Short mmCIF file of C-alpha atoms in Angstrom, two decimals:
data_model
loop_
_atom_site.label_atom_id
_atom_site.label_comp_id
_atom_site.label_asym_id
_atom_site.label_seq_id
_atom_site.Cartn_x
_atom_site.Cartn_y
_atom_site.Cartn_z
CA UNK A 576 10.28 -37.00 -7.09
CA UNK A 577 6.78 -38.38 -7.72
CA UNK A 578 5.03 -37.99 -11.04
CA UNK A 579 2.59 -35.44 -9.63
CA UNK A 580 5.50 -33.38 -8.22
CA UNK A 581 7.21 -33.39 -11.62
CA UNK A 582 4.36 -31.38 -13.16
CA UNK A 583 3.53 -29.17 -10.14
CA UNK A 584 3.92 -25.47 -10.84
CA UNK A 585 5.67 -24.96 -7.50
CA UNK A 586 8.27 -27.57 -8.45
CA UNK A 587 8.84 -26.07 -11.88
CA UNK A 588 9.05 -22.46 -10.60
CA UNK A 589 11.82 -23.46 -8.15
CA UNK A 590 13.95 -24.49 -11.14
CA UNK A 591 14.17 -20.81 -12.12
CA UNK A 592 16.40 -20.21 -9.08
CA UNK A 593 19.14 -22.41 -10.53
CA UNK A 594 22.49 -20.56 -10.44
CA UNK A 595 23.45 -22.25 -13.71
CA UNK A 596 22.90 -20.23 -16.90
CA UNK A 597 20.33 -21.62 -19.34
CA UNK A 598 21.67 -22.88 -22.65
CA UNK A 599 18.42 -22.03 -24.46
CA UNK A 600 15.34 -20.02 -23.51
CA UNK A 601 12.39 -20.41 -25.88
CA UNK A 602 9.66 -17.77 -25.99
CA UNK A 603 6.32 -19.29 -27.06
CA UNK A 604 4.58 -22.54 -26.21
CA UNK A 605 2.82 -23.45 -29.44
CA UNK A 606 3.78 -26.33 -31.73
CA UNK A 607 6.97 -24.59 -32.86
CA UNK A 608 8.26 -23.59 -29.43
CA UNK A 609 7.42 -26.95 -27.88
CA UNK A 610 9.15 -28.75 -30.72
CA UNK A 611 12.28 -26.62 -30.24
CA UNK A 612 12.24 -27.26 -26.48
CA UNK A 613 12.00 -31.01 -27.03
CA UNK A 614 14.80 -31.07 -29.60
CA UNK A 615 16.98 -28.92 -27.34
CA UNK A 616 16.57 -30.91 -24.11
CA UNK A 617 16.94 -34.29 -25.84
CA UNK A 618 20.30 -33.10 -27.25
CA UNK A 619 21.33 -32.37 -23.66
CA UNK A 620 21.05 -28.57 -23.51
CA UNK A 621 19.69 -26.87 -20.36
CA UNK A 622 16.33 -25.71 -21.68
CA UNK A 623 13.62 -23.28 -20.51
CA UNK A 624 10.35 -22.47 -22.34
CA UNK A 625 8.04 -19.64 -21.32
CA UNK A 626 4.47 -19.27 -22.64
CA UNK A 627 2.44 -16.15 -21.86
CA UNK A 628 -0.95 -17.90 -21.63
CA UNK A 629 -1.23 -21.67 -22.14
CA UNK A 630 0.42 -24.27 -24.34
CA UNK A 631 -1.19 -24.13 -27.81
CA UNK A 632 -3.45 -21.24 -26.76
CA UNK A 633 -3.10 -19.63 -30.19
CA UNK A 634 -2.82 -21.08 -33.68
CA UNK A 635 -1.67 -24.51 -32.51
CA UNK A 636 -5.07 -25.42 -31.03
CA UNK A 637 -7.07 -24.01 -33.96
CA UNK A 638 -5.88 -26.07 -36.92
CA UNK A 639 -7.94 -28.24 -39.29
CA UNK A 640 -6.65 -31.22 -37.22
CA UNK A 641 -4.78 -32.63 -40.24
CA UNK A 642 -1.29 -34.11 -40.38
CA UNK A 643 -0.63 -33.81 -44.09
CA UNK A 644 1.85 -33.21 -46.85
CA UNK A 645 -0.39 -30.60 -48.43
CA UNK A 646 -2.26 -31.62 -51.56
CA UNK A 647 -2.63 -27.94 -52.50
CA UNK A 648 1.16 -27.46 -52.36
CA UNK A 649 1.51 -30.43 -54.72
CA UNK A 650 -0.71 -28.58 -57.20
CA UNK A 651 1.58 -25.54 -56.81
CA UNK A 652 4.59 -27.70 -57.66
CA UNK A 653 6.30 -27.36 -54.25
CA UNK A 654 7.44 -31.00 -54.20
CA UNK A 655 10.19 -30.39 -51.64
CA UNK A 656 7.77 -29.06 -49.02
CA UNK A 657 5.31 -31.89 -49.74
CA UNK A 658 7.97 -34.61 -49.46
CA UNK A 659 9.33 -33.20 -46.20
CA UNK A 660 5.83 -32.94 -44.71
CA UNK A 661 4.88 -36.48 -45.77
CA UNK A 662 8.02 -37.83 -44.10
CA UNK A 663 7.22 -35.92 -40.90
CA UNK A 664 3.61 -37.13 -41.09
CA UNK A 665 4.90 -40.70 -40.96
CA UNK A 666 7.10 -39.93 -37.93
CA UNK A 667 4.19 -38.29 -36.08
CA UNK A 668 2.07 -41.39 -36.62
CA UNK A 669 4.85 -43.59 -35.23
CA UNK A 670 5.76 -41.33 -32.29
CA UNK A 671 2.24 -40.38 -31.14
CA UNK A 672 -0.12 -43.11 -32.42
CA UNK A 673 -2.67 -42.39 -29.67
CA UNK A 674 -3.30 -38.95 -31.19
CA UNK A 675 -2.40 -39.30 -34.88
CA UNK A 676 -4.29 -41.66 -37.16
CA UNK A 677 -4.70 -42.64 -40.77
CA UNK A 678 -7.72 -40.81 -42.19
CA UNK A 679 -9.31 -41.66 -45.53
CA UNK A 680 -10.38 -38.73 -47.71
CA UNK A 681 -12.60 -38.65 -50.77
CA UNK A 682 -12.55 -35.97 -53.45
CA UNK A 683 -16.03 -36.05 -55.07
CA UNK A 684 -15.91 -35.47 -58.83
CA UNK A 685 -18.69 -33.79 -60.77
CA UNK A 686 -16.75 -33.37 -64.04
CA UNK A 687 -15.71 -36.19 -66.37
CA UNK A 688 -12.00 -35.32 -66.16
CA UNK A 689 -11.89 -34.98 -62.37
CA UNK A 690 -11.28 -38.64 -61.54
CA UNK A 691 -8.31 -39.01 -63.85
CA UNK A 692 -6.79 -35.61 -62.96
CA UNK A 693 -6.87 -36.07 -59.18
CA UNK A 694 -5.96 -39.77 -59.26
CA UNK A 695 -2.75 -39.01 -61.19
CA UNK A 696 -1.89 -36.14 -58.85
CA UNK A 697 -2.45 -38.22 -55.74
CA UNK A 698 -0.41 -41.11 -57.12
CA UNK A 699 2.50 -38.64 -57.07
CA UNK A 700 1.54 -37.85 -53.46
CA UNK A 701 1.81 -41.58 -52.64
CA UNK A 702 5.22 -41.87 -54.33
CA UNK A 703 6.57 -38.85 -52.42
CA UNK A 704 5.45 -40.46 -49.14
CA UNK A 705 7.59 -43.53 -49.91
CA UNK A 706 7.66 -46.25 -47.25
CA UNK A 707 5.75 -43.96 -44.87
CA UNK A 708 2.71 -43.90 -47.16
CA UNK A 709 -0.61 -44.34 -45.34
CA UNK A 710 -2.34 -46.09 -48.24
CA UNK A 711 -2.81 -46.07 -52.00
CA UNK A 712 -4.88 -43.46 -53.82
CA UNK A 713 -7.54 -44.97 -56.07
CA UNK A 714 -10.46 -43.87 -58.20
CA UNK A 715 -13.90 -45.05 -57.04
CA UNK A 716 -17.14 -44.97 -59.02
CA UNK A 717 -20.18 -42.83 -58.25
CA UNK A 718 -22.03 -45.65 -56.53
CA UNK A 719 -19.23 -46.31 -54.03
CA UNK A 720 -18.67 -42.58 -53.53
CA UNK A 721 -22.35 -42.08 -52.65
CA UNK A 722 -22.29 -45.17 -50.41
CA UNK A 723 -19.28 -43.97 -48.42
CA UNK A 724 -20.38 -40.31 -48.33
CA UNK A 725 -24.04 -40.76 -47.47
CA UNK A 726 -24.83 -37.02 -47.35
CA UNK A 727 -23.04 -36.08 -50.59
CA UNK A 728 -25.13 -34.61 -53.43
CA UNK A 729 -25.45 -37.27 -56.11
CA UNK A 730 -26.78 -35.15 -59.01
CA UNK A 731 -24.13 -35.31 -61.78
CA UNK A 732 -21.73 -37.13 -59.44
CA UNK A 733 -19.16 -38.92 -61.65
CA UNK A 734 -17.22 -40.69 -58.90
CA UNK A 735 -14.49 -39.89 -56.43
CA UNK A 736 -10.81 -40.22 -55.63
CA UNK A 737 -9.92 -41.94 -52.37
CA UNK A 738 -6.63 -41.04 -50.70
CA UNK A 739 -5.10 -41.15 -47.22
CA UNK A 740 -3.69 -38.51 -44.92
CA UNK A 741 -3.22 -37.99 -41.19
CA UNK A 742 -5.65 -36.62 -38.63
CA UNK A 743 -4.97 -35.67 -35.01
CA UNK A 744 -5.90 -33.66 -31.93
CA UNK A 745 -3.65 -30.61 -32.02
CA UNK A 746 -3.74 -29.22 -28.48
CA UNK A 747 -3.66 -32.71 -26.94
CA UNK A 748 -0.42 -33.33 -28.85
CA UNK A 749 0.95 -29.98 -27.64
CA UNK A 750 0.24 -30.93 -24.02
CA UNK A 751 1.85 -34.34 -24.50
CA UNK A 752 4.96 -32.74 -26.06
CA UNK A 753 5.16 -30.37 -23.08
CA UNK A 754 4.99 -33.38 -20.72
CA UNK A 755 7.70 -35.15 -22.73
CA UNK A 756 9.95 -32.08 -22.46
CA UNK A 757 9.59 -32.02 -18.67
CA UNK A 758 10.18 -35.76 -18.40
CA UNK A 759 13.37 -35.28 -20.42
CA UNK A 760 14.57 -32.57 -18.01
CA UNK A 761 13.40 -29.28 -19.54
CA UNK A 762 11.69 -26.51 -17.57
CA UNK A 763 8.38 -25.35 -19.07
CA UNK A 764 6.00 -22.74 -17.69
CA UNK A 765 2.67 -21.56 -19.04
CA UNK A 766 1.02 -18.33 -17.84
CA UNK A 767 4.50 -16.81 -17.73
CA UNK A 768 5.14 -13.80 -19.98
CA UNK A 769 8.45 -12.55 -21.35
CA UNK A 770 8.37 -8.77 -20.91
CA UNK A 771 11.91 -7.82 -21.93
CA UNK A 772 15.10 -9.09 -23.57
CA UNK A 773 18.41 -8.43 -21.80
CA UNK A 774 21.66 -7.69 -23.66
CA UNK A 775 25.36 -7.54 -22.92
CA UNK A 776 27.62 -4.53 -23.55
CA UNK A 777 27.99 -5.46 -27.22
CA UNK A 778 24.25 -5.60 -27.84
CA UNK A 779 24.04 -9.41 -27.90
CA UNK A 780 20.89 -10.90 -26.36
CA UNK A 781 21.85 -12.76 -23.19
CA UNK A 782 18.58 -13.41 -21.37
CA UNK A 783 14.99 -12.42 -20.71
CA UNK A 784 12.88 -10.84 -18.02
CA UNK A 785 9.89 -13.09 -17.35
CA UNK A 786 6.77 -12.44 -15.31
CA UNK A 787 4.72 -15.09 -13.52
CA UNK A 788 1.20 -14.05 -14.52
CA UNK A 789 -0.29 -15.70 -11.42
CA UNK A 790 1.85 -13.86 -8.85
CA UNK A 791 3.21 -10.88 -10.87
CA UNK A 792 6.70 -11.82 -9.67
CA UNK A 793 9.46 -11.02 -12.18
CA UNK A 794 12.56 -13.09 -12.88
CA UNK A 795 15.76 -12.13 -14.70
CA UNK A 796 16.82 -15.27 -16.57
CA UNK A 797 20.24 -15.40 -18.30
CA UNK A 798 20.84 -17.68 -21.29
CA UNK A 799 23.34 -18.38 -24.05
CA UNK A 800 20.61 -18.45 -26.72
CA UNK A 801 17.13 -16.88 -26.95
CA UNK A 802 14.68 -18.31 -29.49
CA UNK A 803 11.61 -16.40 -30.62
CA UNK A 804 8.93 -18.99 -31.47
CA UNK A 805 5.85 -16.85 -30.95
CA UNK A 806 3.94 -17.39 -34.20
CA UNK A 807 1.78 -14.40 -35.07
CA UNK A 808 3.42 -12.49 -32.19
CA UNK A 809 6.87 -12.81 -33.79
CA UNK A 810 7.07 -9.13 -34.66
CA UNK A 811 6.42 -8.01 -31.07
CA UNK A 812 9.48 -9.94 -29.88
CA UNK A 813 11.54 -8.66 -32.81
CA UNK A 814 10.58 -5.12 -31.79
CA UNK A 815 11.59 -5.92 -28.18
CA UNK A 816 15.01 -6.57 -29.68
CA UNK A 817 14.96 -3.66 -32.13
CA UNK A 818 12.18 -1.09 -32.08
CA UNK A 819 12.79 -0.36 -35.77
CA UNK A 820 12.58 -4.00 -36.89
CA UNK A 821 10.51 -4.61 -40.04
CA UNK A 822 7.39 -6.76 -39.74
CA UNK A 823 8.21 -10.33 -40.78
CA UNK A 824 4.76 -11.87 -40.38
CA UNK A 825 1.37 -11.22 -41.93
CA UNK A 826 -1.40 -13.10 -40.13
CA UNK A 827 -3.81 -15.08 -42.28
CA UNK A 828 -7.06 -16.07 -40.61
CA UNK A 829 -8.71 -19.45 -41.03
CA UNK A 830 -12.01 -20.35 -39.42
CA UNK A 831 -13.75 -23.68 -38.77
CA UNK A 832 -17.32 -24.69 -38.04
CA UNK A 833 -18.16 -27.77 -35.97
CA UNK A 834 -21.34 -29.73 -36.74
CA UNK A 835 -23.10 -32.82 -35.52
CA UNK A 836 -21.82 -36.13 -36.91
CA UNK A 837 -25.06 -36.61 -38.91
CA UNK A 838 -23.75 -34.19 -41.56
CA UNK A 839 -20.98 -36.67 -42.42
CA UNK A 840 -21.99 -39.99 -40.83
CA UNK A 841 -19.31 -42.27 -42.32
CA UNK A 842 -15.63 -42.64 -41.54
CA UNK A 843 -14.35 -40.80 -44.63
CA UNK A 844 -13.46 -37.11 -44.80
CA UNK A 845 -14.26 -34.92 -47.81
CA UNK A 846 -11.72 -32.75 -49.59
CA UNK A 847 -13.02 -30.10 -51.95
CA UNK A 848 -9.91 -29.13 -53.95
CA UNK A 849 -11.22 -25.99 -55.61
CA UNK A 850 -14.05 -23.92 -54.19
CA UNK A 851 -15.66 -20.94 -55.89
CA UNK A 852 -12.75 -18.70 -54.93
CA UNK A 853 -10.00 -21.28 -55.53
CA UNK A 854 -9.49 -22.37 -51.94
CA UNK A 855 -9.42 -25.90 -50.51
CA UNK A 856 -12.15 -26.93 -48.08
CA UNK A 857 -12.17 -29.99 -45.80
CA UNK A 858 -15.01 -31.75 -44.01
CA UNK A 859 -13.33 -33.97 -41.43
CA UNK A 860 -14.71 -36.39 -38.80
CA UNK A 861 -13.26 -35.33 -35.42
CA UNK A 862 -14.23 -36.58 -31.94
CA UNK A 863 -17.57 -37.82 -33.25
CA UNK A 864 -18.35 -34.41 -34.77
CA UNK A 865 -17.64 -32.87 -38.18
CA UNK A 866 -15.11 -30.09 -38.65
CA UNK A 867 -15.47 -27.84 -41.73
CA UNK A 868 -12.76 -25.42 -42.82
CA UNK A 869 -10.84 -23.45 -43.60
CA UNK A 870 -10.81 -19.91 -44.92
CA UNK A 871 -7.72 -17.91 -45.84
CA UNK A 872 -8.08 -14.19 -45.16
CA UNK A 873 -5.10 -11.87 -44.72
CA UNK A 874 -5.53 -9.50 -41.76
CA UNK A 875 -3.73 -6.35 -40.74
CA UNK A 876 -3.92 -7.14 -37.04
CA UNK A 877 -3.94 -10.10 -34.69
CA UNK A 878 -5.05 -11.09 -31.21
CA UNK A 879 -5.03 -14.02 -28.79
CA UNK A 880 -8.73 -14.55 -29.54
CA UNK A 881 -9.38 -13.87 -33.24
CA UNK A 882 -13.04 -13.60 -34.22
CA UNK A 883 -14.60 -15.19 -37.29
CA UNK A 884 -15.70 -12.70 -39.91
CA UNK A 885 -19.25 -12.89 -41.27
CA UNK A 886 -18.03 -13.35 -44.84
CA UNK A 887 -15.94 -16.35 -43.74
CA UNK A 888 -18.91 -17.99 -42.01
CA UNK A 889 -21.13 -17.43 -45.04
CA UNK A 890 -18.45 -18.82 -47.37
CA UNK A 891 -18.08 -22.09 -45.44
CA UNK A 892 -21.84 -22.67 -45.04
CA UNK A 893 -22.51 -21.88 -48.72
CA UNK A 894 -19.66 -24.12 -49.94
CA UNK A 895 -20.68 -27.02 -47.70
CA UNK A 896 -24.25 -26.75 -48.96
CA UNK A 897 -23.00 -26.95 -52.55
CA UNK A 898 -21.87 -30.51 -51.80
CA UNK A 899 -24.10 -31.84 -49.00
CA UNK A 900 -27.68 -33.06 -49.39
CA UNK A 901 -28.29 -32.28 -45.72
CA UNK A 902 -28.50 -28.50 -45.57
CA UNK A 903 -26.29 -26.70 -43.05
CA UNK A 904 -27.86 -23.72 -41.26
CA UNK A 905 -26.45 -21.36 -38.67
CA UNK A 906 -28.41 -23.09 -35.92
CA UNK A 907 -26.58 -26.37 -36.71
CA UNK A 908 -23.19 -24.94 -35.76
CA UNK A 909 -22.06 -26.30 -32.38
CA UNK A 910 -18.88 -24.25 -32.24
CA UNK A 911 -16.97 -21.82 -34.41
CA UNK A 912 -13.31 -21.00 -33.95
CA UNK A 913 -10.75 -18.83 -35.71
CA UNK A 914 -6.99 -19.23 -35.91
CA UNK A 915 -4.16 -17.16 -37.36
CA UNK A 916 -1.37 -18.54 -39.50
CA UNK A 917 2.00 -16.76 -39.13
CA UNK A 918 2.78 -16.37 -42.83
CA UNK A 919 5.78 -14.50 -44.14
CA UNK A 920 4.74 -10.94 -44.94
CA UNK A 921 3.84 -10.69 -48.65
CA UNK A 922 6.06 -8.71 -51.01
CA UNK A 923 3.12 -6.47 -51.89
CA UNK A 924 -0.61 -6.22 -51.25
CA UNK A 925 -1.42 -8.12 -54.44
CA UNK A 926 0.20 -11.34 -53.24
CA UNK A 927 -2.42 -13.88 -52.23
CA UNK A 928 -2.08 -16.05 -49.13
CA UNK A 929 -2.16 -19.24 -51.16
CA UNK A 930 0.94 -17.97 -52.99
CA UNK A 931 2.92 -17.25 -49.82
CA UNK A 932 5.25 -20.11 -48.91
CA UNK A 933 4.25 -22.28 -45.95
CA UNK A 934 7.87 -23.34 -45.45
CA UNK A 935 9.51 -22.18 -42.25
CA UNK A 936 12.17 -19.49 -42.00
CA UNK A 937 14.94 -19.06 -39.43
CA UNK A 938 16.20 -15.51 -38.90
CA UNK A 939 19.32 -14.51 -36.95
CA UNK A 940 19.16 -10.87 -35.80
CA UNK A 941 22.24 -8.68 -35.26
CA UNK A 942 21.75 -9.29 -31.55
CA UNK A 943 21.90 -13.07 -32.13
CA UNK A 944 18.19 -13.41 -31.32
CA UNK A 945 17.01 -16.50 -33.23
CA UNK A 946 13.51 -16.34 -34.76
CA UNK A 947 11.68 -19.33 -36.23
CA UNK A 948 8.48 -18.57 -38.10
CA UNK A 949 6.17 -20.05 -40.73
CA UNK A 950 5.73 -23.78 -41.21
CA UNK A 951 2.86 -25.91 -39.96
CA UNK A 952 1.99 -28.52 -37.32
CA UNK A 953 3.02 -31.45 -39.51
CA UNK A 954 6.61 -30.22 -39.77
CA UNK A 955 7.00 -29.04 -36.15
CA UNK A 956 9.75 -31.60 -35.43
CA UNK A 957 11.79 -30.73 -38.53
CA UNK A 958 11.39 -27.00 -37.82
CA UNK A 959 12.83 -27.59 -34.37
CA UNK A 960 15.72 -29.65 -35.73
CA UNK A 961 16.60 -26.94 -38.26
CA UNK A 962 16.43 -24.25 -35.57
CA UNK A 963 18.81 -25.98 -33.15
CA UNK A 964 21.11 -26.93 -36.04
CA UNK A 965 21.24 -23.23 -36.92
CA UNK A 966 22.12 -22.32 -33.33
CA UNK A 967 25.03 -24.78 -33.49
CA UNK A 968 26.19 -23.57 -36.92
CA UNK A 969 26.54 -19.97 -35.76
CA UNK A 970 28.66 -21.16 -32.84
CA UNK A 971 26.30 -20.47 -29.94
CA UNK A 972 26.33 -24.04 -28.56
CA UNK A 973 28.55 -27.13 -28.88
CA UNK A 974 27.52 -29.61 -31.58
CA UNK A 975 25.16 -32.40 -30.57
CA UNK A 976 23.06 -34.51 -32.92
CA UNK A 977 19.26 -34.33 -33.18
CA UNK A 978 17.57 -37.30 -31.49
CA UNK A 979 13.83 -36.72 -31.92
CA UNK A 980 13.15 -38.69 -35.10
CA UNK A 981 12.18 -41.83 -33.24
CA UNK A 982 11.36 -40.40 -29.82
CA UNK A 983 7.95 -41.53 -28.48
CA UNK A 984 5.78 -38.66 -27.24
CA UNK A 985 4.22 -38.91 -23.76
CA UNK A 986 1.23 -41.25 -23.89
CA UNK A 987 2.47 -43.03 -27.00
CA UNK A 988 0.45 -46.20 -27.41
CA UNK A 989 -0.98 -48.07 -30.37
CA UNK A 990 -4.61 -47.84 -29.41
CA UNK A 991 -7.93 -48.15 -31.23
CA UNK A 992 -9.07 -44.59 -31.96
CA UNK A 993 -12.63 -43.94 -30.87
CA UNK A 994 -12.97 -47.05 -28.67
CA UNK A 995 -14.01 -44.52 -26.04
CA UNK A 996 -13.16 -40.85 -25.80
CA UNK A 997 -10.29 -41.54 -23.35
CA UNK A 998 -8.15 -43.06 -26.13
CA UNK A 999 -6.45 -39.67 -26.56
CA UNK A 1000 -4.63 -40.21 -23.25
CA UNK A 1001 -2.80 -43.29 -24.51
CA UNK A 1002 -0.78 -44.81 -21.67
CA UNK A 1003 -2.46 -42.44 -19.17
CA UNK A 1004 -5.95 -43.77 -19.90
CA UNK A 1005 -5.92 -46.46 -17.19
CA UNK A 1006 -4.74 -44.01 -14.54
CA UNK A 1007 -7.68 -41.71 -15.34
CA UNK A 1008 -10.08 -44.65 -15.09
CA UNK A 1009 -8.50 -45.53 -11.74
CA UNK A 1010 -9.19 -42.01 -10.48
CA UNK A 1011 -12.84 -42.51 -11.46
CA UNK A 1012 -13.01 -45.87 -9.66
CA UNK A 1013 -11.44 -44.52 -6.47
CA UNK A 1014 -13.72 -41.46 -6.45
CA UNK A 1015 -17.01 -42.44 -8.14
CA UNK A 1016 -18.14 -38.81 -8.42
CA UNK A 1017 -15.19 -38.23 -10.75
CA UNK A 1018 -16.51 -40.95 -13.03
CA UNK A 1019 -19.64 -38.94 -13.75
CA UNK A 1020 -20.04 -36.89 -16.91
CA UNK A 1021 -19.44 -33.17 -16.55
CA UNK A 1022 -22.53 -32.66 -18.76
CA UNK A 1023 -25.01 -35.17 -20.17
CA UNK A 1024 -24.46 -33.89 -23.75
CA UNK A 1025 -20.69 -34.38 -23.77
CA UNK A 1026 -18.54 -37.39 -22.97
CA UNK A 1027 -16.00 -35.86 -20.59
CA UNK A 1028 -15.78 -36.89 -16.92
CA UNK A 1029 -14.58 -35.24 -13.72
CA UNK A 1030 -11.45 -37.40 -13.50
CA UNK A 1031 -10.15 -35.67 -16.63
CA UNK A 1032 -10.28 -32.30 -14.89
CA UNK A 1033 -8.27 -33.67 -11.97
CA UNK A 1034 -5.78 -35.24 -14.37
CA UNK A 1035 -5.41 -32.03 -16.40
CA UNK A 1036 -4.75 -30.04 -13.22
CA UNK A 1037 -2.31 -32.49 -11.61
CA UNK A 1038 -0.38 -33.77 -14.60
CA UNK A 1039 -1.07 -31.52 -17.60
CA UNK A 1040 -0.34 -28.11 -16.08
CA UNK A 1041 -3.87 -26.73 -16.59
CA UNK A 1042 -4.28 -23.58 -14.48
CA UNK A 1043 -7.64 -22.18 -15.58
CA UNK A 1044 -11.10 -23.39 -16.58
CA UNK A 1045 -10.28 -22.31 -20.13
CA UNK A 1046 -7.09 -24.42 -20.12
CA UNK A 1047 -9.22 -27.48 -19.34
CA UNK A 1048 -12.32 -26.90 -21.47
CA UNK A 1049 -10.50 -25.47 -24.51
CA UNK A 1050 -7.24 -27.42 -24.75
CA UNK A 1051 -7.37 -30.49 -22.47
CA UNK A 1052 -10.86 -31.94 -23.09
CA UNK A 1053 -11.77 -29.81 -26.18
CA UNK A 1054 -15.35 -29.13 -25.01
CA UNK A 1055 -15.20 -25.49 -26.17
CA UNK A 1056 -14.36 -26.63 -29.71
CA UNK A 1057 -17.01 -29.38 -29.79
CA UNK A 1058 -20.04 -27.59 -28.32
CA UNK A 1059 -19.50 -24.07 -27.05
CA UNK A 1060 -22.92 -23.60 -25.39
CA UNK A 1061 -22.64 -26.88 -23.51
CA UNK A 1062 -19.11 -26.03 -22.40
CA UNK A 1063 -20.44 -22.85 -20.76
CA UNK A 1064 -22.80 -24.99 -18.70
CA UNK A 1065 -19.85 -27.21 -17.70
CA UNK A 1066 -17.69 -24.33 -16.43
CA UNK A 1067 -19.01 -24.19 -12.81
CA UNK A 1068 -18.35 -27.87 -12.06
CA UNK A 1069 -14.90 -27.65 -13.71
CA UNK A 1070 -14.08 -24.57 -11.59
CA UNK A 1071 -15.21 -26.40 -8.44
CA UNK A 1072 -13.03 -29.46 -9.14
CA UNK A 1073 -10.03 -27.30 -10.03
CA UNK A 1074 -10.46 -25.15 -6.91
CA UNK A 1075 -10.12 -28.25 -4.73
CA UNK A 1076 -6.99 -29.32 -6.59
CA UNK A 1077 -5.36 -25.87 -6.58
CA UNK A 1078 -6.59 -24.80 -3.14
CA UNK A 1079 -8.53 -21.83 -4.52
CA UNK A 1080 -11.50 -20.04 -2.95
CA UNK A 1081 -15.01 -19.17 -4.15
CA UNK A 1082 -13.84 -15.78 -5.44
CA UNK A 1083 -11.39 -17.54 -7.75
CA UNK A 1084 -14.14 -19.89 -8.94
CA UNK A 1085 -16.51 -17.02 -9.70
CA UNK A 1086 -13.85 -15.10 -11.64
CA UNK A 1087 -12.91 -18.22 -13.61
CA UNK A 1088 -16.53 -18.84 -14.60
CA UNK A 1089 -17.05 -15.20 -15.63
CA UNK A 1090 -13.85 -15.15 -17.70
CA UNK A 1091 -14.67 -18.43 -19.39
CA UNK A 1092 -18.25 -17.42 -20.24
CA UNK A 1093 -17.04 -14.18 -21.85
CA UNK A 1094 -14.50 -16.11 -23.93
CA UNK A 1095 -16.83 -18.96 -24.93
CA UNK A 1096 -19.49 -16.63 -26.33
CA UNK A 1097 -17.11 -15.91 -29.24
CA UNK A 1098 -17.41 -19.61 -30.16
CA UNK A 1099 -21.22 -19.55 -30.25
CA UNK A 1100 -22.70 -18.69 -33.64
CA UNK A 1101 -25.78 -16.54 -33.31
CA UNK A 1102 -28.75 -17.52 -35.47
CA UNK A 1103 -28.99 -14.01 -36.84
CA UNK A 1104 -25.80 -12.68 -38.42
CA UNK A 1105 -24.27 -9.56 -36.94
CA UNK A 1106 -25.19 -6.70 -39.27
CA UNK A 1107 -22.63 -4.24 -37.88
CA UNK A 1108 -19.70 -3.47 -40.18
CA UNK A 1109 -16.62 -5.65 -39.82
CA UNK A 1110 -14.07 -3.87 -37.64
CA UNK A 1111 -11.06 -5.85 -38.82
CA UNK A 1112 -8.97 -4.40 -41.67
CA UNK A 1113 -8.83 -6.79 -44.60
CA UNK A 1114 -6.72 -6.95 -47.70
CA UNK A 1115 -8.79 -7.96 -50.70
CA UNK A 1116 -7.56 -11.20 -52.22
#
């Protein structure tokens, strides 16, 4: 089988006709589900993952792009969670160095005690990281702080604390993990929705009914183990199993604004440890732009496309302007995106999101449905290990040891980040350049204002399982997250290239462009705020 055949949807769909029962079926193709699929297949289990839209469509493509132990959790005294995350951070850097890098952060101090307080705290952070530390935390004076952060406000600036953490491209890593799973022998399908759980005569879950969203064809798929890894949609699957199941997840919304690089022109990120309302805010260099976030707002509902609330937008702009000499206005925002964290439901309405544990939880229902929820991108591998270990402990599968600690992810290559934008492809970079050489039109930019080229669309369609214009522009080349308006202008050429690859007609192209434009408008921040009342139910924090 050729490499292109390996990732063809037709090839993957045929694997569903296997007469052999699946060992594990995973519902959900975000960081958690993909991690579980990888752990499962590498141990030697027959593994199937089904994702209703696209890999990392939800929360897993909407993070702050940080691979970190969690400085805020250190302040809360959760040393176990911090140590585990720092260890996993080190493994991510080793296993996917083309996507994960060492990022320097500076905490600017405007109070005399700030330097000493944060330096001591971050020294503990360094110790907990052990041999996988990314660099020592040190105090720097006001002159060096201002020199490194050229847009920081210098009035009353006392100095800064320099520390190191990880930074990455979240949906690119998700795609590469999906590719690794398939290369290891797993079956993964996006745009394939689980509509029902099947059970035996004793009420034990023994399979799923899945629907190919492109053809509407349904499949009954038997398995020894079903794992619910659906993030903020966890409760829907739990209610598929038991209509009276209690809600386990309370979604917490975080939003991010993307700005031009001129707002933070150096290489260092900024961490603001305590904003006006006690939250942490990051300003992070990302793909030659600046990402600012995040908020933490508990919601009563959730959706595949959460929308930023006006109060969240105002909070981020106001807080950024408290620290930057270059004023941020609404018209400076290139893209705005919202994501939902699947936090454990609080004990009561008074519990604040920052007090709800970020550690993951594994739940075994009476039906033997396994649910994994909580956690974060940094600990995706450990979450997967714990989940499969749990499956073994309850006797659902024969014991096999985890083997993902030192497993390179597809594309793994020690490469200079930022040399050109194609560095994110790692070992695939040269093949994409070859496509551009063989077909010069594919070497042209898709839009003069963004760096992406036509060959990347072909690559995403042939080898990265992209099926829609949104799949490409949102999660393969990240244009939607970097400049939403420009990405809308790119949609027609992307649809045209994909149509040739997928043998689609003009009607398909037109529908793709319409769907993408409607979606992308949610990522464009209007210059005038929407004055209509917020429709989302909020819990006051």
